[in-house]
PDB file of C-alpha atoms in Angstrom:
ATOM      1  CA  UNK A   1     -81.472  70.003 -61.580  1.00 70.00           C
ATOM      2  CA  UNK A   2     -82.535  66.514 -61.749  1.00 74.00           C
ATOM      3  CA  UNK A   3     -78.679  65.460 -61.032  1.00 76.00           C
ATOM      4  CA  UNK A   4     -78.908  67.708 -58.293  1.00 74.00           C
ATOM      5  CA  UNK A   5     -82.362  65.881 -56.992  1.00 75.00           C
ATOM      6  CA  UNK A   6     -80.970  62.235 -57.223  1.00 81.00           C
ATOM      7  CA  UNK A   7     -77.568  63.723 -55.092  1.00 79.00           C
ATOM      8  CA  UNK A   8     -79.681  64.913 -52.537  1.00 83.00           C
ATOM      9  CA  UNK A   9     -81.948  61.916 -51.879  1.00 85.00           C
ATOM     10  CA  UNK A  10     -78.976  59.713 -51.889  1.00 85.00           C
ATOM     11  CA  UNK A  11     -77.057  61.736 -49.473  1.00 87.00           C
ATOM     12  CA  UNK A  12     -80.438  61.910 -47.314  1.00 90.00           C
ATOM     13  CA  UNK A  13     -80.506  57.894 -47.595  1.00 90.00           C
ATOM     14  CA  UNK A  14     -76.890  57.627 -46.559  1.00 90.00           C
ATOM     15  CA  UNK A  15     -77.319  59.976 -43.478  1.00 91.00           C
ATOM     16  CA  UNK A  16     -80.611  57.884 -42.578  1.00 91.00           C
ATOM     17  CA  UNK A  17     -78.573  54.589 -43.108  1.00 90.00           C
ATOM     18  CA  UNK A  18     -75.610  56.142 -40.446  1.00 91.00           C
ATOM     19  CA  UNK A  19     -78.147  58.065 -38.453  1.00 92.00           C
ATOM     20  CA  UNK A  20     -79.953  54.058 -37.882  1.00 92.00           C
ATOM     21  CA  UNK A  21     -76.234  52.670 -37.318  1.00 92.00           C
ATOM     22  CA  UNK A  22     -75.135  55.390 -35.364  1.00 92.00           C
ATOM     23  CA  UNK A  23     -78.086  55.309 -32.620  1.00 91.00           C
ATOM     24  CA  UNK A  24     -77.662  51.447 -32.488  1.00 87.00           C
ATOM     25  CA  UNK A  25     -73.646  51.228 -31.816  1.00 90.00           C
ATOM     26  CA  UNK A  26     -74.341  53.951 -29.127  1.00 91.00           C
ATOM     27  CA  UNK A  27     -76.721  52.407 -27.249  1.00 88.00           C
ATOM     28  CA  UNK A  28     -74.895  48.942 -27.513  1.00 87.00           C
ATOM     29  CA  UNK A  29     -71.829  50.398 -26.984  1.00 88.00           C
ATOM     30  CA  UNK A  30     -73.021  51.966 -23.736  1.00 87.00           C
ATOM     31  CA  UNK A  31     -74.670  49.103 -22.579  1.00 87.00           C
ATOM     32  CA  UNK A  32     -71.272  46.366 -23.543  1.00 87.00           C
ATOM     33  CA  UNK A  33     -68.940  49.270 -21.863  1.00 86.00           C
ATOM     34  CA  UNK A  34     -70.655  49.809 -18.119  1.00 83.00           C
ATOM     35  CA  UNK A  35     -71.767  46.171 -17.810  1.00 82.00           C
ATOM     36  CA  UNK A  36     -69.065  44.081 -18.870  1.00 84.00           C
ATOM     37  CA  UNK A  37     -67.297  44.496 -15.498  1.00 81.00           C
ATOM     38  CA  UNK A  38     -70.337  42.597 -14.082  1.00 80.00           C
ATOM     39  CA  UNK A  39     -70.201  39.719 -15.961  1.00 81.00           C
ATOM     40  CA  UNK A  40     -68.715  36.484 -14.709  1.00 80.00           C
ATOM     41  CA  UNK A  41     -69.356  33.070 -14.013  1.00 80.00           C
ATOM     42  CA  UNK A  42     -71.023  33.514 -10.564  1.00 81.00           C
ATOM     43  CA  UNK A  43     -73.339  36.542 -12.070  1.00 81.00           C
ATOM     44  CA  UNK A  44     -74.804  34.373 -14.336  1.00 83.00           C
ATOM     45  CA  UNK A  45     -74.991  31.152 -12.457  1.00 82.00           C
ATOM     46  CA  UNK A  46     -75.974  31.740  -9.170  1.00 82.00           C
ATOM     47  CA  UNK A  47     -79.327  33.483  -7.286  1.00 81.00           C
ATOM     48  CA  UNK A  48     -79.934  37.180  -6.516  1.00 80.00           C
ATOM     49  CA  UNK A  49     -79.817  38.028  -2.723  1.00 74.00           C
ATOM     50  CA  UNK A  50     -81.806  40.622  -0.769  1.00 66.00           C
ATOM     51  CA  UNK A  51     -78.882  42.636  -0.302  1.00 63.00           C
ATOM     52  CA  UNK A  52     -78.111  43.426  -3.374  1.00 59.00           C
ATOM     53  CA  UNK A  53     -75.246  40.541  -3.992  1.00 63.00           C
ATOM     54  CA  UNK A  54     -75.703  37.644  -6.451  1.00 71.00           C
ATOM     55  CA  UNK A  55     -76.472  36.577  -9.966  1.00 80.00           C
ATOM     56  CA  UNK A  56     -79.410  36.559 -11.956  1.00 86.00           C
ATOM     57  CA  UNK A  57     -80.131  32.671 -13.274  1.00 88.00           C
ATOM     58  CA  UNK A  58     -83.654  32.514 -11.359  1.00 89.00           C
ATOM     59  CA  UNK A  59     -84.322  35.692 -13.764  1.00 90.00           C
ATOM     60  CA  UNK A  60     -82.730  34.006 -17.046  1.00 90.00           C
ATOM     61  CA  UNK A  61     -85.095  30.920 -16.381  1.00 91.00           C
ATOM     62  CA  UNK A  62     -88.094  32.993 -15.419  1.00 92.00           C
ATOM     63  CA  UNK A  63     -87.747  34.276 -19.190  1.00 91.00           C
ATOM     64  CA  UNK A  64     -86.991  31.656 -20.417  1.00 90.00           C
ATOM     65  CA  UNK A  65     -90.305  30.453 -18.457  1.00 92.00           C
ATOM     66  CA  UNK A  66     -92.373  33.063 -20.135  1.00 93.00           C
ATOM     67  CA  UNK A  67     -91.272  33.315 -23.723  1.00 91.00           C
ATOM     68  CA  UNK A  68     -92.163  29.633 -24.184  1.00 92.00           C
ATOM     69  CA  UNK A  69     -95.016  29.652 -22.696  1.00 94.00           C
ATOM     70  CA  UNK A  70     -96.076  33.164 -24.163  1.00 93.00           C
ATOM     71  CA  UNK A  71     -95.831  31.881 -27.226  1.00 92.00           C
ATOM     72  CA  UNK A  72     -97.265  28.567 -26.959  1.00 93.00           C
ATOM     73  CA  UNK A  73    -100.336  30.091 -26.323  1.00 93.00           C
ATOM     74  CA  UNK A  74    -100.305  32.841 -28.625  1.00 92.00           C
ATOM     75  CA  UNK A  75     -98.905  30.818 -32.009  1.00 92.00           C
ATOM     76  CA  UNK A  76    -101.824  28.837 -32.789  1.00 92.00           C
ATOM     77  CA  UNK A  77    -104.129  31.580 -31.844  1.00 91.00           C
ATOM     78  CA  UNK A  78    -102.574  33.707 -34.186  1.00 90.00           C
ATOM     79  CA  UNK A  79    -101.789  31.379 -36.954  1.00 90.00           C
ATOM     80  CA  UNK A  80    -105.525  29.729 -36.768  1.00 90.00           C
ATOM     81  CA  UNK A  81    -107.354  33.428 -36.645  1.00 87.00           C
ATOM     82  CA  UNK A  82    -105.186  34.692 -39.977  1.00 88.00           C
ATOM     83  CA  UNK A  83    -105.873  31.739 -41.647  1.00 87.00           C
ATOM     84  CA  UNK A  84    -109.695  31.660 -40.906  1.00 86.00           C
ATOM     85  CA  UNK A  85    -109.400  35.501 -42.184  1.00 84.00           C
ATOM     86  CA  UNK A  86    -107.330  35.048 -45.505  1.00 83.00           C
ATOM     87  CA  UNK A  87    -108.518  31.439 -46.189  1.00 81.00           C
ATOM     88  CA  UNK A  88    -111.943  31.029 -45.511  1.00 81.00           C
ATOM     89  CA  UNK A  89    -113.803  34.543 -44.088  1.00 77.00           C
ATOM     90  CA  UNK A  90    -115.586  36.223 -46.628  1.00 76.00           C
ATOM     91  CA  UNK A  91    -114.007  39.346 -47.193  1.00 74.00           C
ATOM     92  CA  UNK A  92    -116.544  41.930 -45.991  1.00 73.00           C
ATOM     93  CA  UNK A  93    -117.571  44.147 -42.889  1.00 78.00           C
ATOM     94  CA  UNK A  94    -116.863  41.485 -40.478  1.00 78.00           C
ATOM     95  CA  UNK A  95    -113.481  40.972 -41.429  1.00 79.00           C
ATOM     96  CA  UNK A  96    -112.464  44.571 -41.968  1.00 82.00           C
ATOM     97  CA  UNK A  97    -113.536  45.089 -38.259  1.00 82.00           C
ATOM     98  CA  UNK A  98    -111.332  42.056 -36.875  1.00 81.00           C
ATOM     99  CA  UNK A  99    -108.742  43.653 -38.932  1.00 80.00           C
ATOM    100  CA  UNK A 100    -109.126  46.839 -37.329  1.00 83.00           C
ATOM    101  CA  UNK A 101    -109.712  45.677 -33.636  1.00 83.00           C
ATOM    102  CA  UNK A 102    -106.496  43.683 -34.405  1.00 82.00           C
ATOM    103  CA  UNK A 103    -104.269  47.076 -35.465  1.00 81.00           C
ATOM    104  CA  UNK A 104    -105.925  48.609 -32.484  1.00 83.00           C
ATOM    105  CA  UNK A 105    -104.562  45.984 -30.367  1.00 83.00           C
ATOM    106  CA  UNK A 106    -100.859  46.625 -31.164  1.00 80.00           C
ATOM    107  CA  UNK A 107    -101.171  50.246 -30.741  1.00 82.00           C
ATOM    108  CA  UNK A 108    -102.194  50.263 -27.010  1.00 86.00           C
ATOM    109  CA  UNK A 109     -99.355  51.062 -24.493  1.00 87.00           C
ATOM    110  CA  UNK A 110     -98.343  47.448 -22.664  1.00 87.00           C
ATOM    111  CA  UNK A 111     -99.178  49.354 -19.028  1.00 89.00           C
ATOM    112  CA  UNK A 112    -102.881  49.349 -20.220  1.00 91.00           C
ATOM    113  CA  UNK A 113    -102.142  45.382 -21.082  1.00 92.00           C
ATOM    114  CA  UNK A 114    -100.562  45.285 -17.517  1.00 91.00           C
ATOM    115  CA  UNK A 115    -103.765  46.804 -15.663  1.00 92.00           C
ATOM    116  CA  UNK A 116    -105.810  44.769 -17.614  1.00 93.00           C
ATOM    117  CA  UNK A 117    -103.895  41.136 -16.823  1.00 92.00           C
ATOM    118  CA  UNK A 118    -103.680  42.351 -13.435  1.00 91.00           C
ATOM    119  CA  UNK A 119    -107.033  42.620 -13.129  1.00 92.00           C
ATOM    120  CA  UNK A 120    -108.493  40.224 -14.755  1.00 93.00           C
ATOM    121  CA  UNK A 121    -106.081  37.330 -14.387  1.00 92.00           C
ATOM    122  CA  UNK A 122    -104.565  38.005 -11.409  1.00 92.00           C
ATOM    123  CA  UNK A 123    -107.638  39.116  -9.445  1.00 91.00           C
ATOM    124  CA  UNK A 124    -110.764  37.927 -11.216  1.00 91.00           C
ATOM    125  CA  UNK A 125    -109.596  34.753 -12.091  1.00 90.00           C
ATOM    126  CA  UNK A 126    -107.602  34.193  -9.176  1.00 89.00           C
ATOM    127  CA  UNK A 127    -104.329  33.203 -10.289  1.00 90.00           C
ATOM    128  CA  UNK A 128    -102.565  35.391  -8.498  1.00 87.00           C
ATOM    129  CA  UNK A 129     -99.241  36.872  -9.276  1.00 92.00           C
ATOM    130  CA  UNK A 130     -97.632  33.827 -11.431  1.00 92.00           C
ATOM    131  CA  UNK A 131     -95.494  33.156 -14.288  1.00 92.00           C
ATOM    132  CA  UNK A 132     -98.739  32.136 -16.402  1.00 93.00           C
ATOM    133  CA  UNK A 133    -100.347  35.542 -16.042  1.00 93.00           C
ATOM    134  CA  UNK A 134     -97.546  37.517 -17.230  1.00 93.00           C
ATOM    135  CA  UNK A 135     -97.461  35.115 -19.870  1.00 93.00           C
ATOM    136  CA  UNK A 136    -101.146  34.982 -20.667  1.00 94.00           C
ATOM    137  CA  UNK A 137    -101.142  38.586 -20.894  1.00 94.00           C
ATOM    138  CA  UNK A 138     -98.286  39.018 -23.196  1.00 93.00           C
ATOM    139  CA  UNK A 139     -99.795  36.345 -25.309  1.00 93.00           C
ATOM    140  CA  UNK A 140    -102.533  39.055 -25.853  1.00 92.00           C
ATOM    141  CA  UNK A 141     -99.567  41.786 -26.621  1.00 92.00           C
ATOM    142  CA  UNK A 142     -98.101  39.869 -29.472  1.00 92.00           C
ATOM    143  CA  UNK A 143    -101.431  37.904 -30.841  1.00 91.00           C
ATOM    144  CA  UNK A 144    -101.812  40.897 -33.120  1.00 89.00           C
ATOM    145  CA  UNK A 145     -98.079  40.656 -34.564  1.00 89.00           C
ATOM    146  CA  UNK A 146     -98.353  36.975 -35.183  1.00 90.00           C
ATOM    147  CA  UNK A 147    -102.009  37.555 -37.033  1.00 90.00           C
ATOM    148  CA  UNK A 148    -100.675  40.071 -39.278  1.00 88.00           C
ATOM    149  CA  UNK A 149     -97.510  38.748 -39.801  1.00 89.00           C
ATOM    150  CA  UNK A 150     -98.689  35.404 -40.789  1.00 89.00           C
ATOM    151  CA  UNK A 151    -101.175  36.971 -42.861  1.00 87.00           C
ATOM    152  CA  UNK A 152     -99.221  38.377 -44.976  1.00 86.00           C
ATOM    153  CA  UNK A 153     -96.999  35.173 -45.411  1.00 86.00           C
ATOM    154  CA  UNK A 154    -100.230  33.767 -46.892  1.00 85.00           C
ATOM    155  CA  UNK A 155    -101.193  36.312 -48.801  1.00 84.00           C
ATOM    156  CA  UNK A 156     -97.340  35.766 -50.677  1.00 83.00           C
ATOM    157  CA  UNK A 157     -97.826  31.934 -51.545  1.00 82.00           C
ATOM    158  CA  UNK A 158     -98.407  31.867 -55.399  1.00 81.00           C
ATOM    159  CA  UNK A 159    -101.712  31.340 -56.543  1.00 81.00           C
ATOM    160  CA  UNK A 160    -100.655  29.011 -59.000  1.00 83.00           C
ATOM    161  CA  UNK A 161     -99.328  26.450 -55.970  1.00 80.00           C
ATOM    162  CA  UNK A 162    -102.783  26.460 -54.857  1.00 80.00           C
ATOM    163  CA  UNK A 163    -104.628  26.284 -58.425  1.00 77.00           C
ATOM    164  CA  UNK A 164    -102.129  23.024 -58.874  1.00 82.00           C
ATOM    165  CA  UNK A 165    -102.769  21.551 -55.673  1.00 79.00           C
ATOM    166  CA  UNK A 166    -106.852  21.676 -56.241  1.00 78.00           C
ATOM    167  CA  UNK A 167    -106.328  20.706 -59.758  1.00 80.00           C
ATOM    168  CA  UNK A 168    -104.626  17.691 -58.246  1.00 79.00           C
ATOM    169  CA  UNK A 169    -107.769  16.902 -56.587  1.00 79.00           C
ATOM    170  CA  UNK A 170    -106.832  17.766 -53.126  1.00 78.00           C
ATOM    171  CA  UNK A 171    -109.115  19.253 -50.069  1.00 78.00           C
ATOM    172  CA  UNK A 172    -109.077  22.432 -49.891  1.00 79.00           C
ATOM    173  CA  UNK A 173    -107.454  21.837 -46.595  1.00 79.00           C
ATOM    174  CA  UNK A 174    -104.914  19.456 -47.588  1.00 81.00           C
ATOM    175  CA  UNK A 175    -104.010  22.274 -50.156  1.00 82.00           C
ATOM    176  CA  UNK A 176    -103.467  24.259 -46.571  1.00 83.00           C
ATOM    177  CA  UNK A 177    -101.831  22.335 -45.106  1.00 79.00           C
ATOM    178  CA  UNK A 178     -99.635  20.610 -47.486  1.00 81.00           C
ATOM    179  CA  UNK A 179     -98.732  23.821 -49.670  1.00 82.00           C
ATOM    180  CA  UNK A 180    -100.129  27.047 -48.035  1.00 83.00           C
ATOM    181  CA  UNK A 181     -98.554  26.802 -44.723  1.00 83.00           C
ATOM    182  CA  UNK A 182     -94.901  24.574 -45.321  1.00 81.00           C
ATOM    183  CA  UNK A 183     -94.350  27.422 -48.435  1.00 81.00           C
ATOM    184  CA  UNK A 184     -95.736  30.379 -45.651  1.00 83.00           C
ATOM    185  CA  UNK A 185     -93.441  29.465 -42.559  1.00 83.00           C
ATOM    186  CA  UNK A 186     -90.465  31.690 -43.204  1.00 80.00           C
ATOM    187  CA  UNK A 187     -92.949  34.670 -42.836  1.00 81.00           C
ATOM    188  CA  UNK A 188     -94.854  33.393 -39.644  1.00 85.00           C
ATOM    189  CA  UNK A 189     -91.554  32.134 -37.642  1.00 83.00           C
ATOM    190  CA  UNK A 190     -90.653  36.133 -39.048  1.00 80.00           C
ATOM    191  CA  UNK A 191     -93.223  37.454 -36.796  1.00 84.00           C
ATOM    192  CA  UNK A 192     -92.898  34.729 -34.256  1.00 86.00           C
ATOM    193  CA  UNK A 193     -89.211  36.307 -33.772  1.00 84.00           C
ATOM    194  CA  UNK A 194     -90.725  39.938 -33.239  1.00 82.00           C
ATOM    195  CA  UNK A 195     -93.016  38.401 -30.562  1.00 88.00           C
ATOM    196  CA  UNK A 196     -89.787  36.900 -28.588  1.00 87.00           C
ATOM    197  CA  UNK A 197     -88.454  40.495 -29.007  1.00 85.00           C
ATOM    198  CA  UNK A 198     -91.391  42.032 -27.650  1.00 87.00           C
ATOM    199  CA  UNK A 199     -91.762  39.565 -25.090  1.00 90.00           C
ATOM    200  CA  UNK A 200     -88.370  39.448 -23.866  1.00 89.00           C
ATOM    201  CA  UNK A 201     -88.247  43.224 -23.681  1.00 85.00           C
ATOM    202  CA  UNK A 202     -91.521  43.873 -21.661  1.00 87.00           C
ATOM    203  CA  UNK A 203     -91.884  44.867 -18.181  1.00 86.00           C
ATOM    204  CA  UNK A 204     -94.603  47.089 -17.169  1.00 86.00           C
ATOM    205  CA  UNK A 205     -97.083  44.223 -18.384  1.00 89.00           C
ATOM    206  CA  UNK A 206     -94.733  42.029 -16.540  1.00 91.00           C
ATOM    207  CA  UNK A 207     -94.130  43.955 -13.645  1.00 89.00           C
ATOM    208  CA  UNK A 208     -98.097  43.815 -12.808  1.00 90.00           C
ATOM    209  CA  UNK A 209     -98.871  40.171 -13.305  1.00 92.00           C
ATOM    210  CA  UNK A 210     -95.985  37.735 -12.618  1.00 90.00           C
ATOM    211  CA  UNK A 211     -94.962  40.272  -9.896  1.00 85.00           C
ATOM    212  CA  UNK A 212     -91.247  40.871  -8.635  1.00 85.00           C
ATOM    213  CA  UNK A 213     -90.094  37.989  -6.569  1.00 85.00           C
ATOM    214  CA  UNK A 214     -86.358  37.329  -7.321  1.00 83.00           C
ATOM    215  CA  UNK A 215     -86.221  33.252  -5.921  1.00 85.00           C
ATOM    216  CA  UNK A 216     -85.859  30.481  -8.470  1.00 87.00           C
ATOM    217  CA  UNK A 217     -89.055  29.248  -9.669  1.00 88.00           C
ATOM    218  CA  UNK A 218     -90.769  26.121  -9.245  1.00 85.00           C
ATOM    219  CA  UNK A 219     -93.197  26.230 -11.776  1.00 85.00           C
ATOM    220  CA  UNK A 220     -95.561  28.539 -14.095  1.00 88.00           C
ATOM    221  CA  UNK A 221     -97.986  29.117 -11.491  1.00 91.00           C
ATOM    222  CA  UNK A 222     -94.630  31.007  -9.080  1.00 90.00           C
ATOM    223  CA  UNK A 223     -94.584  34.414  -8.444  1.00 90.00           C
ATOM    224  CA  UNK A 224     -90.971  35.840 -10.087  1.00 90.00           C
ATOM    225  CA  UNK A 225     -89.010  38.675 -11.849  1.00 89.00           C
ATOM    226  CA  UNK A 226     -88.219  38.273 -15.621  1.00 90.00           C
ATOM    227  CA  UNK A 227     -84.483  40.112 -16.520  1.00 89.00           C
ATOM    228  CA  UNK A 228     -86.049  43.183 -17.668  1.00 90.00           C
ATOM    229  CA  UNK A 229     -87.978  44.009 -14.332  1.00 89.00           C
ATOM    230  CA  UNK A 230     -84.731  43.036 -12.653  1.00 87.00           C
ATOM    231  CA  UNK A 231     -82.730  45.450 -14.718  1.00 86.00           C
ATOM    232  CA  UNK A 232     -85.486  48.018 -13.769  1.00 85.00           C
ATOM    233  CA  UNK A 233     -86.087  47.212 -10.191  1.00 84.00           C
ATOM    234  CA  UNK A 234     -81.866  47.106  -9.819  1.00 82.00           C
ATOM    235  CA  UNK A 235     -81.800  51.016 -11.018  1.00 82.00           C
ATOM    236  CA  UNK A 236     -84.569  52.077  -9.499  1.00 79.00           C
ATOM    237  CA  UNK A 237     -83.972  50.514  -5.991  1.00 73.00           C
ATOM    238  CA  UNK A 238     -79.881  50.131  -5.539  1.00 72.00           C
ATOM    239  CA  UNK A 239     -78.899  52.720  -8.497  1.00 71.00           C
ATOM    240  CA  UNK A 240     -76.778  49.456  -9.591  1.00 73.00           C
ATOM    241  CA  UNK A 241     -75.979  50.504 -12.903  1.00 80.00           C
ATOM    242  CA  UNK A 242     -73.710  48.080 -13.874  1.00 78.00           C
ATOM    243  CA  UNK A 243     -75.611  45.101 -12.577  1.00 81.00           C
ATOM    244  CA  UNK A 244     -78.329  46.675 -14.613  1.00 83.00           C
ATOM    245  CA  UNK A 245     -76.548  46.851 -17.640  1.00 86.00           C
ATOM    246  CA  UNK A 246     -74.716  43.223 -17.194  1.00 86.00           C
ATOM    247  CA  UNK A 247     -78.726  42.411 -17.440  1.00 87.00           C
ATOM    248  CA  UNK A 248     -78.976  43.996 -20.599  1.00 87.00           C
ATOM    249  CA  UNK A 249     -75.965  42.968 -22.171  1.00 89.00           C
ATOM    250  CA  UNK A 250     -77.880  39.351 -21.407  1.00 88.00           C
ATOM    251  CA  UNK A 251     -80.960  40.426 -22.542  1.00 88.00           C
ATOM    252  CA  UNK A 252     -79.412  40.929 -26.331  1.00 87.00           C
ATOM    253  CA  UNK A 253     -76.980  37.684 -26.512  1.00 87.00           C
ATOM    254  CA  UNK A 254     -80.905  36.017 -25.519  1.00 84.00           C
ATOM    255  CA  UNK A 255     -82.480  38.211 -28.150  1.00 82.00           C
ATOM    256  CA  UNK A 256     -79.500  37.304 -30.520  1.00 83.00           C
ATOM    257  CA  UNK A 257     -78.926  34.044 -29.492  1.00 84.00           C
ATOM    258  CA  UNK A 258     -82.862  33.015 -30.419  1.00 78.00           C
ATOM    259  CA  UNK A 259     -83.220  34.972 -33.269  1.00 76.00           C
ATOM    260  CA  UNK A 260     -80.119  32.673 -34.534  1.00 82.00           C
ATOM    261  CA  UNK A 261     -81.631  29.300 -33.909  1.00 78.00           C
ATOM    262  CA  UNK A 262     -84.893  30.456 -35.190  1.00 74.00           C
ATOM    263  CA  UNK A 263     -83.399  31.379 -38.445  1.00 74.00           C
ATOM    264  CA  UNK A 264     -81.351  28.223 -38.662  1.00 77.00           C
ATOM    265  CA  UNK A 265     -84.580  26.383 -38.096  1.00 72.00           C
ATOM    266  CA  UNK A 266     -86.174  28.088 -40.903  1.00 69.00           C
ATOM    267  CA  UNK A 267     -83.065  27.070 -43.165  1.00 73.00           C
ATOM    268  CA  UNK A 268     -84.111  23.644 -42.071  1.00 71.00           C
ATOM    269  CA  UNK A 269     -87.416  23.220 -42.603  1.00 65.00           C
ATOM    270  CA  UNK A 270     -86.816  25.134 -46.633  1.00 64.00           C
ATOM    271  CA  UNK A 271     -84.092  22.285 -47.058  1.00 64.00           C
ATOM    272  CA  UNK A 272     -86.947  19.282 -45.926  1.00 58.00           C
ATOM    273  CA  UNK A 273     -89.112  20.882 -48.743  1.00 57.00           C
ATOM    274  CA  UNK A 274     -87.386  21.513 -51.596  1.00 56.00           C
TER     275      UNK A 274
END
């Protein structure tokens, strides 16, 4: 019987594992299949005309545009608020309703974040439609990721590295910032990856705050159209669905591609401490 018991939950684990591997070669699969056809030099390189025709580099940059400043804004938010919360707050009611308000935060849909940016940053504080209040807005979408992420990077440094440090007779924030943090970065630049994910793949939040204007643009403060409301806007409008999925196929080389460099950057910075 207990043979019988281990058999089973392996062969449940397997099918999970090919069930997982299964769903993800499909949908990549689809998407590499109907868009390849699109891609080319000119796709990629050149703007998107009202007609239909074009590429899609003023969308590229316009990501490109929004992750970085996304998460410029939302890093040392994030980092500084789970440090005041593991490092310094005094674990009690006040914390375990930050904490809360926090998990609350990642569960609400991104159209409520939309309504809310649009309203409030686009409207109240008259920005208008702009890169910088899609981005601000996101930045509220993946502040709770990067608190809880970096969090729990703290909460795996070794005691003993910060018994040492103190011992040594350093500051309690020297001790932070010379041990806590450089031994805690492969867990926050973990969670900062998840936030270029999210970011990258929003676009009802985007959709209703940096609006949908396809030109190249100037600067942060430009209305334009990120590559996922492009992809949308293309299937919705022209039924294009092989421009739409030559935009998705970009989307994950950019996902891929940063996850990549952020990893190797990690590798890096271990190397410069040890």
């Amino acid at each position: 019987m207990r043979k019988f018991k281990e058999n089973l939950l392996k062969a449940l684990i397997f099918l999970s594992v090919f069930f997982t591997i299964a769903c993800l070669v499909s949908i990549v699969g689809f998407i590499f299949i109907k868009g390849m056809s699109k891609l080319d030099l000119q796709f990629l390189t050149s703007g998107y005309s009202s007609s239909g025709a074009g590429g899609i580099l003023p969308m590229i940059i316009t990501t490109l545009y929004t992750v970085a400043v996304s998460i410029l804004i939302a890093t040392p938010l994030g980092i500084l608020s789970a440090i005041y919360l593991q490092e310094y707050a005094k674990q009690g009611k006040l914390v375990t309703i930050v904490r809360f308000a926090t998990e609350a935060l990642a569960g609400i849909p991104s159209i409520i974040y939309g309504l809310f940016g649009g309203i409030f940053f686009v409207v109240t504080l008259g920005i208008g439609y702009s890169i910088l209040a899609g981005s601000l807005t996101l930045s509220i979408i993946i502040l709770p990721v990067i608190i809880r992420t970096t969090e729990e990077a703290l909460k795996t440094v070794p005691q003993v590295y910060k018994e040492g440090s103190l011992a040594l007779g350093a500051t309690k924030f020297q001790t932070l910032y010379k041990v806590i943090l450089p031994s805690a970065i492969p867990g926050i630049l973990s969670g900062i990856i998840l936030s270029v994910g999210r970011i990258i793949g929003e676009s009802a939040a985007v959709l209703l705050t940096a609006g949908t204007v396809a030109n190249m643009p100037g600067g942060i403060f430009d209305s334009a159209r990120t590559l996922t409301v492009h992809s949308y806007l293309l299937t919705k409008e022209s039924g294009d669905i092989s421009a739409a999925t030559g935009v998705g196929i970009v989307l994950i080389v950019l996902v891929f591609v940063l996850n990549i460099l952020t990893k190797f950057v990690v590798k890096k910075f271990n190397r410069a401490n040890y």
